[in-house]
Amino acid sequence: MEEQQNENQLNIELSEEIAEGIFSNLAIITHSNTEFVLDFIRVMPGLPKAKVKSRIILTPEHAKRLLTALEDNIQKFEDINGRIKTQQESSFPMGFGGPTAQA
């Protein structure tokens, strides 16, 4: 039985660079009939331009699995920490409500 568990184990390697992560405050999701594309972007207050920091391409099946996993993890988080509040805005707040950068 133990040998069977070892055969089914997946060893996942996480480099130090990837483990640091990349901050993103905007995600854009597009799809075709064969793939979902998730672009993670960092928008800086007062700047009219932003760069895609990471792009993840998923099959439709894996996109649905990701949705299910996110829903499960958000529920577990909210059970411990309370409901996550979101702003119900129709457009992205480019200024974040803070002061505008000046040079």
Short mmCIF file of N, CA and C in Angstrom, two decimals:
data_model
loop_
_atom_site.label_atom_id
_atom_site.label_comp_id
_atom_site.label_asym_id
_atom_site.label_seq_id
_atom_site.Cartn_x
_atom_site.Cartn_y
_atom_site.Cartn_z
N MET A 1 0.83 -1.19 0.00
CA MET A 1 0.00 0.00 0.00
C MET A 1 0.87 1.26 0.00
N GLU A 2 1.95 1.24 0.78
CA GLU A 2 2.83 2.40 0.86
C GLU A 2 3.55 2.65 -0.46
N GLU A 3 3.94 1.57 -1.16
CA GLU A 3 4.59 1.72 -2.46
C GLU A 3 3.67 2.39 -3.46
N GLN A 4 2.38 2.07 -3.42
CA GLN A 4 1.41 2.65 -4.34
C GLN A 4 1.28 4.16 -4.08
N GLN A 5 1.28 4.58 -2.83
CA GLN A 5 1.19 6.00 -2.51
C GLN A 5 2.41 6.74 -3.03
N ASN A 6 3.60 6.15 -2.93
CA ASN A 6 4.82 6.79 -3.42
C ASN A 6 4.79 6.94 -4.94
N GLU A 7 4.22 5.97 -5.64
CA GLU A 7 4.13 6.05 -7.10
C GLU A 7 3.20 7.18 -7.53
N ASN A 8 2.18 7.49 -6.74
CA ASN A 8 1.21 8.51 -7.09
C ASN A 8 1.59 9.90 -6.58
N GLN A 9 2.67 10.00 -5.82
CA GLN A 9 3.10 11.30 -5.30
C GLN A 9 3.73 12.13 -6.40
N LEU A 10 3.50 13.43 -6.32
CA LEU A 10 4.10 14.37 -7.26
C LEU A 10 5.01 15.30 -6.46
N ASN A 11 6.27 15.30 -6.80
CA ASN A 11 7.22 16.21 -6.17
C ASN A 11 7.20 17.53 -6.93
N ILE A 12 6.87 18.60 -6.23
CA ILE A 12 6.77 19.92 -6.84
C ILE A 12 7.95 20.75 -6.37
N GLU A 13 8.68 21.31 -7.31
CA GLU A 13 9.84 22.14 -7.00
C GLU A 13 9.44 23.61 -7.07
N LEU A 14 9.83 24.37 -6.07
CA LEU A 14 9.52 25.79 -6.00
C LEU A 14 10.83 26.55 -5.84
N SER A 15 11.25 27.24 -6.90
CA SER A 15 12.50 27.99 -6.83
C SER A 15 12.33 29.19 -5.89
N GLU A 16 13.44 29.70 -5.40
CA GLU A 16 13.40 30.85 -4.49
C GLU A 16 12.78 32.07 -5.18
N GLU A 17 13.11 32.27 -6.46
CA GLU A 17 12.58 33.41 -7.21
C GLU A 17 11.06 33.34 -7.34
N ILE A 18 10.55 32.17 -7.69
CA ILE A 18 9.11 32.00 -7.84
C ILE A 18 8.42 32.08 -6.48
N ALA A 19 9.06 31.58 -5.44
CA ALA A 19 8.47 31.58 -4.09
C ALA A 19 8.24 33.01 -3.58
N GLU A 20 9.02 33.96 -4.06
CA GLU A 20 8.83 35.36 -3.66
C GLU A 20 7.50 35.90 -4.13
N GLY A 21 6.99 35.40 -5.24
CA GLY A 21 5.70 35.84 -5.76
C GLY A 21 5.78 37.17 -6.49
N ILE A 22 4.70 37.53 -7.14
CA ILE A 22 4.59 38.79 -7.85
C ILE A 22 3.27 39.43 -7.43
N PHE A 23 3.32 40.67 -6.96
CA PHE A 23 2.11 41.37 -6.54
C PHE A 23 1.31 41.78 -7.77
N SER A 24 0.01 41.57 -7.70
CA SER A 24 -0.91 41.96 -8.77
C SER A 24 -2.16 42.55 -8.14
N ASN A 25 -2.64 43.67 -8.70
CA ASN A 25 -3.88 44.25 -8.20
C ASN A 25 -4.94 44.37 -9.30
N LEU A 26 -4.70 43.67 -10.40
CA LEU A 26 -5.67 43.61 -11.49
C LEU A 26 -5.45 42.32 -12.27
N ALA A 27 -6.52 41.63 -12.56
CA ALA A 27 -6.43 40.42 -13.39
C ALA A 27 -7.41 40.58 -14.55
N ILE A 28 -6.94 40.22 -15.72
CA ILE A 28 -7.80 40.24 -16.92
C ILE A 28 -7.86 38.81 -17.43
N ILE A 29 -9.08 38.33 -17.64
CA ILE A 29 -9.26 36.96 -18.09
C ILE A 29 -9.92 36.96 -19.46
N THR A 30 -9.28 36.27 -20.40
CA THR A 30 -9.84 36.10 -21.73
C THR A 30 -9.86 34.61 -22.04
N HIS A 31 -10.64 34.24 -23.05
CA HIS A 31 -10.69 32.82 -23.39
C HIS A 31 -11.00 32.62 -24.87
N SER A 32 -10.60 31.46 -25.35
CA SER A 32 -10.96 30.99 -26.68
C SER A 32 -11.68 29.66 -26.47
N ASN A 33 -11.93 28.94 -27.52
CA ASN A 33 -12.60 27.65 -27.35
C ASN A 33 -11.66 26.58 -26.79
N THR A 34 -10.36 26.86 -26.72
CA THR A 34 -9.42 25.84 -26.24
C THR A 34 -8.62 26.25 -25.00
N GLU A 35 -8.67 27.53 -24.60
CA GLU A 35 -7.84 27.95 -23.47
C GLU A 35 -8.39 29.18 -22.77
N PHE A 36 -8.03 29.32 -21.51
CA PHE A 36 -8.29 30.52 -20.72
C PHE A 36 -6.95 31.17 -20.46
N VAL A 37 -6.90 32.49 -20.62
CA VAL A 37 -5.66 33.25 -20.41
C VAL A 37 -5.91 34.21 -19.24
N LEU A 38 -5.09 34.07 -18.20
CA LEU A 38 -5.18 34.95 -17.03
C LEU A 38 -3.95 35.85 -17.03
N ASP A 39 -4.16 37.14 -17.22
CA ASP A 39 -3.08 38.12 -17.16
C ASP A 39 -3.15 38.83 -15.82
N PHE A 40 -2.04 38.80 -15.10
CA PHE A 40 -1.95 39.46 -13.79
C PHE A 40 -1.12 40.73 -13.97
N ILE A 41 -1.70 41.86 -13.55
CA ILE A 41 -1.14 43.18 -13.83
C ILE A 41 -0.96 43.94 -12.52
N ARG A 42 0.07 44.76 -12.48
CA ARG A 42 0.27 45.67 -11.35
C ARG A 42 0.02 47.09 -11.85
N VAL A 43 -1.02 47.72 -11.32
CA VAL A 43 -1.37 49.09 -11.68
C VAL A 43 -0.87 49.99 -10.56
N MET A 44 -0.15 51.03 -10.93
CA MET A 44 0.37 51.97 -9.93
C MET A 44 -0.48 53.24 -9.96
N PRO A 45 -0.79 53.79 -8.79
CA PRO A 45 -1.62 54.99 -8.72
C PRO A 45 -1.04 56.14 -9.51
N GLY A 46 -1.89 56.81 -10.27
CA GLY A 46 -1.48 58.00 -11.01
C GLY A 46 -0.74 57.74 -12.30
N LEU A 47 -0.43 56.49 -12.62
CA LEU A 47 0.27 56.19 -13.86
C LEU A 47 -0.71 55.63 -14.89
N PRO A 48 -0.69 56.14 -16.12
CA PRO A 48 -1.64 55.71 -17.13
C PRO A 48 -1.27 54.39 -17.81
N LYS A 49 -0.12 53.82 -17.45
CA LYS A 49 0.36 52.60 -18.10
C LYS A 49 0.64 51.53 -17.04
N ALA A 50 0.35 50.28 -17.39
CA ALA A 50 0.62 49.17 -16.48
C ALA A 50 1.15 48.00 -17.29
N LYS A 51 1.95 47.16 -16.64
CA LYS A 51 2.55 46.01 -17.32
C LYS A 51 1.94 44.71 -16.82
N VAL A 52 1.79 43.78 -17.73
CA VAL A 52 1.42 42.42 -17.34
C VAL A 52 2.65 41.83 -16.66
N LYS A 53 2.47 41.36 -15.43
CA LYS A 53 3.57 40.79 -14.66
C LYS A 53 3.65 39.28 -14.80
N SER A 54 2.52 38.65 -15.10
CA SER A 54 2.50 37.20 -15.25
C SER A 54 1.30 36.81 -16.11
N ARG A 55 1.48 35.80 -16.93
CA ARG A 55 0.39 35.26 -17.75
C ARG A 55 0.33 33.76 -17.53
N ILE A 56 -0.86 33.28 -17.20
CA ILE A 56 -1.09 31.86 -17.00
C ILE A 56 -2.12 31.41 -18.04
N ILE A 57 -1.81 30.34 -18.75
CA ILE A 57 -2.70 29.80 -19.77
C ILE A 57 -3.18 28.43 -19.31
N LEU A 58 -4.50 28.26 -19.27
CA LEU A 58 -5.11 27.03 -18.76
C LEU A 58 -6.06 26.43 -19.78
N THR A 59 -6.22 25.11 -19.71
CA THR A 59 -7.29 24.48 -20.49
C THR A 59 -8.61 24.83 -19.81
N PRO A 60 -9.73 24.74 -20.53
CA PRO A 60 -11.02 25.01 -19.89
C PRO A 60 -11.27 24.13 -18.65
N GLU A 61 -10.87 22.87 -18.71
CA GLU A 61 -11.05 21.97 -17.56
C GLU A 61 -10.26 22.46 -16.36
N HIS A 62 -9.02 22.86 -16.57
CA HIS A 62 -8.20 23.34 -15.46
C HIS A 62 -8.69 24.70 -14.95
N ALA A 63 -9.23 25.54 -15.83
CA ALA A 63 -9.80 26.81 -15.39
C ALA A 63 -10.98 26.55 -14.45
N LYS A 64 -11.80 25.57 -14.77
CA LYS A 64 -12.94 25.24 -13.91
C LYS A 64 -12.46 24.67 -12.59
N ARG A 65 -11.40 23.85 -12.61
CA ARG A 65 -10.83 23.33 -11.37
C ARG A 65 -10.27 24.46 -10.51
N LEU A 66 -9.65 25.45 -11.14
CA LEU A 66 -9.12 26.60 -10.42
C LEU A 66 -10.27 27.37 -9.76
N LEU A 67 -11.36 27.58 -10.48
CA LEU A 67 -12.53 28.26 -9.93
C LEU A 67 -13.04 27.53 -8.69
N THR A 68 -13.17 26.22 -8.77
CA THR A 68 -13.64 25.42 -7.65
C THR A 68 -12.69 25.53 -6.46
N ALA A 69 -11.38 25.46 -6.73
CA ALA A 69 -10.39 25.56 -5.66
C ALA A 69 -10.41 26.94 -5.01
N LEU A 70 -10.57 28.00 -5.82
CA LEU A 70 -10.65 29.35 -5.26
C LEU A 70 -11.89 29.51 -4.40
N GLU A 71 -13.02 29.03 -4.88
CA GLU A 71 -14.26 29.12 -4.10
C GLU A 71 -14.11 28.41 -2.76
N ASP A 72 -13.51 27.22 -2.78
CA ASP A 72 -13.31 26.44 -1.57
C ASP A 72 -12.39 27.18 -0.59
N ASN A 73 -11.28 27.72 -1.09
CA ASN A 73 -10.33 28.43 -0.24
C ASN A 73 -10.89 29.74 0.29
N ILE A 74 -11.66 30.46 -0.52
CA ILE A 74 -12.28 31.70 -0.05
C ILE A 74 -13.29 31.39 1.05
N GLN A 75 -14.06 30.33 0.90
CA GLN A 75 -15.03 29.94 1.93
C GLN A 75 -14.31 29.61 3.23
N LYS A 76 -13.22 28.85 3.15
CA LYS A 76 -12.45 28.50 4.35
C LYS A 76 -11.87 29.76 5.01
N PHE A 77 -11.36 30.68 4.20
CA PHE A 77 -10.81 31.94 4.72
C PHE A 77 -11.89 32.73 5.44
N GLU A 78 -13.07 32.86 4.79
CA GLU A 78 -14.15 33.65 5.38
C GLU A 78 -14.72 32.99 6.64
N ASP A 79 -14.70 31.68 6.70
CA ASP A 79 -15.15 30.99 7.91
C ASP A 79 -14.29 31.37 9.11
N ILE A 80 -13.01 31.60 8.88
CA ILE A 80 -12.08 31.95 9.96
C ILE A 80 -12.01 33.46 10.19
N ASN A 81 -11.96 34.23 9.10
CA ASN A 81 -11.66 35.66 9.18
C ASN A 81 -12.84 36.59 8.94
N GLY A 82 -13.98 36.06 8.58
CA GLY A 82 -15.13 36.90 8.26
C GLY A 82 -15.19 37.19 6.77
N ARG A 83 -16.32 37.72 6.37
CA ARG A 83 -16.60 37.97 4.95
C ARG A 83 -15.60 38.97 4.35
N ILE A 84 -15.13 38.66 3.15
CA ILE A 84 -14.26 39.57 2.41
C ILE A 84 -15.16 40.61 1.74
N LYS A 85 -14.87 41.87 2.00
CA LYS A 85 -15.67 42.95 1.41
C LYS A 85 -15.07 43.34 0.07
N THR A 86 -15.93 43.53 -0.93
CA THR A 86 -15.48 43.97 -2.25
C THR A 86 -16.23 45.22 -2.65
N GLN A 87 -15.58 46.05 -3.44
CA GLN A 87 -16.23 47.24 -3.98
C GLN A 87 -17.01 46.84 -5.22
N GLN A 88 -18.24 47.28 -5.30
CA GLN A 88 -19.08 46.97 -6.46
C GLN A 88 -19.04 48.16 -7.43
N GLU A 89 -17.93 48.28 -8.14
CA GLU A 89 -17.76 49.37 -9.10
C GLU A 89 -17.77 48.80 -10.51
N SER A 90 -18.26 49.61 -11.44
CA SER A 90 -18.34 49.15 -12.83
C SER A 90 -17.01 49.30 -13.55
N SER A 91 -16.13 50.15 -13.05
CA SER A 91 -14.82 50.31 -13.69
C SER A 91 -13.72 50.25 -12.64
N PHE A 92 -12.52 50.00 -13.09
CA PHE A 92 -11.38 49.89 -12.18
C PHE A 92 -10.98 51.28 -11.69
N PRO A 93 -10.83 51.48 -10.39
CA PRO A 93 -10.46 52.80 -9.85
C PRO A 93 -8.98 53.10 -10.08
N MET A 94 -8.67 53.79 -11.16
CA MET A 94 -7.28 54.01 -11.54
C MET A 94 -6.51 54.85 -10.52
N GLY A 95 -7.17 55.72 -9.77
CA GLY A 95 -6.46 56.56 -8.82
C GLY A 95 -6.38 55.96 -7.43
N PHE A 96 -7.06 54.88 -7.16
CA PHE A 96 -7.10 54.22 -5.85
C PHE A 96 -7.56 55.17 -4.74
N GLY A 97 -8.05 56.34 -5.07
CA GLY A 97 -8.52 57.25 -4.05
C GLY A 97 -7.42 58.00 -3.33
N GLY A 98 -6.18 57.83 -3.72
CA GLY A 98 -5.05 58.50 -3.08
C GLY A 98 -4.58 59.68 -3.92
N PRO A 99 -3.51 60.32 -3.49
CA PRO A 99 -2.98 61.47 -4.23
C PRO A 99 -2.39 61.04 -5.57
N THR A 100 -2.47 61.95 -6.53
CA THR A 100 -1.91 61.69 -7.86
C THR A 100 -0.40 61.98 -7.85
N ALA A 101 0.36 61.11 -8.47
CA ALA A 101 1.82 61.29 -8.52
C ALA A 101 2.17 62.50 -9.37
N GLN A 102 3.19 63.23 -8.93
CA GLN A 102 3.68 64.38 -9.68
C GLN A 102 5.19 64.31 -9.77
N ALA A 103 5.73 64.78 -10.89
CA ALA A 103 7.18 64.76 -11.07
C ALA A 103 7.73 66.15 -10.99
#
